[in-house]
């Protein structure tokens, strides 16, 4: 199973993919992936994801 997140900034091609080789519920895989992305500097604003190079503006 895999979970992929794309940066929502215009023209950004940054992608993060997390793969599980053990049977893992998709929701748990997604939660673990988003937690790891947050630790790496990714932002989640109103359901849109942004890589560390593209911080959303208020």
PDB file of C-alpha atoms in Angstrom:
ATOM      1  CA  UNK A   1       0.000   0.000   0.000  1.00  0.00           C
ATOM      2  CA  UNK A   2       1.149   3.533  -0.664  1.00  0.00           C
ATOM      3  CA  UNK A   3       0.123   7.034   0.333  1.00  0.00           C
ATOM      4  CA  UNK A   4       1.177  10.028  -1.798  1.00  0.00           C
ATOM      5  CA  UNK A   5       1.062  13.753  -1.018  1.00  0.00           C
ATOM      6  CA  UNK A   6       1.686  16.523  -3.582  1.00  0.00           C
ATOM      7  CA  UNK A   7       2.557  20.139  -2.787  1.00  0.00           C
ATOM      8  CA  UNK A   8      -0.452  22.349  -3.678  1.00  0.00           C
ATOM      9  CA  UNK A   9       1.667  25.418  -4.491  1.00  0.00           C
ATOM     10  CA  UNK A  10       1.355  26.514  -8.141  1.00  0.00           C
ATOM     11  CA  UNK A  11       3.974  24.891 -10.382  1.00  0.00           C
ATOM     12  CA  UNK A  12       5.606  22.901  -7.552  1.00  0.00           C
ATOM     13  CA  UNK A  13       6.411  19.297  -8.423  1.00  0.00           C
ATOM     14  CA  UNK A  14       7.356  18.189  -4.879  1.00  0.00           C
ATOM     15  CA  UNK A  15       5.877  14.805  -3.985  1.00  0.00           C
ATOM     16  CA  UNK A  16       6.151  12.598  -0.914  1.00  0.00           C
ATOM     17  CA  UNK A  17       5.258   8.916  -1.041  1.00  0.00           C
ATOM     18  CA  UNK A  18       5.148   6.500   1.862  1.00  0.00           C
ATOM     19  CA  UNK A  19       4.916   2.762   1.274  1.00  0.00           C
ATOM     20  CA  UNK A  20       4.048   0.014   3.730  1.00  0.00           C
ATOM     21  CA  UNK A  21       5.189  -3.533   3.084  1.00  0.00           C
ATOM     22  CA  UNK A  22       2.989  -4.893   5.863  1.00  0.00           C
ATOM     23  CA  UNK A  23      -0.795  -4.899   5.637  1.00  0.00           C
ATOM     24  CA  UNK A  24      -1.673  -1.483   7.058  1.00  0.00           C
ATOM     25  CA  UNK A  25      -5.068   0.225   7.034  1.00  0.00           C
ATOM     26  CA  UNK A  26      -5.005   3.152   4.582  1.00  0.00           C
ATOM     27  CA  UNK A  27      -6.137   5.586   7.298  1.00  0.00           C
ATOM     28  CA  UNK A  28      -3.248   4.620   9.600  1.00  0.00           C
ATOM     29  CA  UNK A  29      -0.761   4.866   6.733  1.00  0.00           C
ATOM     30  CA  UNK A  30      -2.086   8.336   5.842  1.00  0.00           C
ATOM     31  CA  UNK A  31      -1.973   9.511   9.485  1.00  0.00           C
ATOM     32  CA  UNK A  32       1.601   8.253   9.938  1.00  0.00           C
ATOM     33  CA  UNK A  33       2.643   9.861   6.645  1.00  0.00           C
ATOM     34  CA  UNK A  34       1.137  13.253   7.544  1.00  0.00           C
ATOM     35  CA  UNK A  35       2.812  13.158  10.972  1.00  0.00           C
ATOM     36  CA  UNK A  36       6.179  12.444   9.329  1.00  0.00           C
ATOM     37  CA  UNK A  37       5.611  15.231   6.783  1.00  0.00           C
ATOM     38  CA  UNK A  38       4.844  17.725   9.557  1.00  0.00           C
ATOM     39  CA  UNK A  39       8.114  16.771  11.262  1.00  0.00           C
ATOM     40  CA  UNK A  40       9.898  17.415   7.941  1.00  0.00           C
ATOM     41  CA  UNK A  41       8.413  20.912   7.635  1.00  0.00           C
ATOM     42  CA  UNK A  42       5.379  20.294   5.425  1.00  0.00           C
ATOM     43  CA  UNK A  43       2.224  22.339   6.176  1.00  0.00           C
ATOM     44  CA  UNK A  44      -1.414  21.261   5.964  1.00  0.00           C
ATOM     45  CA  UNK A  45      -3.738  24.255   5.645  1.00  0.00           C
ATOM     46  CA  UNK A  46      -7.445  23.576   5.205  1.00  0.00           C
ATOM     47  CA  UNK A  47      -6.747  20.239   3.531  1.00  0.00           C
ATOM     48  CA  UNK A  48      -4.060  21.590   1.184  1.00  0.00           C
ATOM     49  CA  UNK A  49      -0.470  20.415   1.594  1.00  0.00           C
ATOM     50  CA  UNK A  50       2.635  22.561   1.100  1.00  0.00           C
ATOM     51  CA  UNK A  51       6.272  21.442   0.969  1.00  0.00           C
ATOM     52  CA  UNK A  52       8.892  23.177   3.160  1.00  0.00           C
ATOM     53  CA  UNK A  53       9.892  25.450   0.236  1.00  0.00           C
ATOM     54  CA  UNK A  54       6.351  26.786  -0.185  1.00  0.00           C
ATOM     55  CA  UNK A  55       4.897  27.985   3.078  1.00  0.00           C
ATOM     56  CA  UNK A  56       1.273  29.068   2.691  1.00  0.00           C
ATOM     57  CA  UNK A  57       0.540  32.740   3.231  1.00  0.00           C
ATOM     58  CA  UNK A  58      -2.218  33.950   5.494  1.00  0.00           C
TER      59      UNK A  58
END
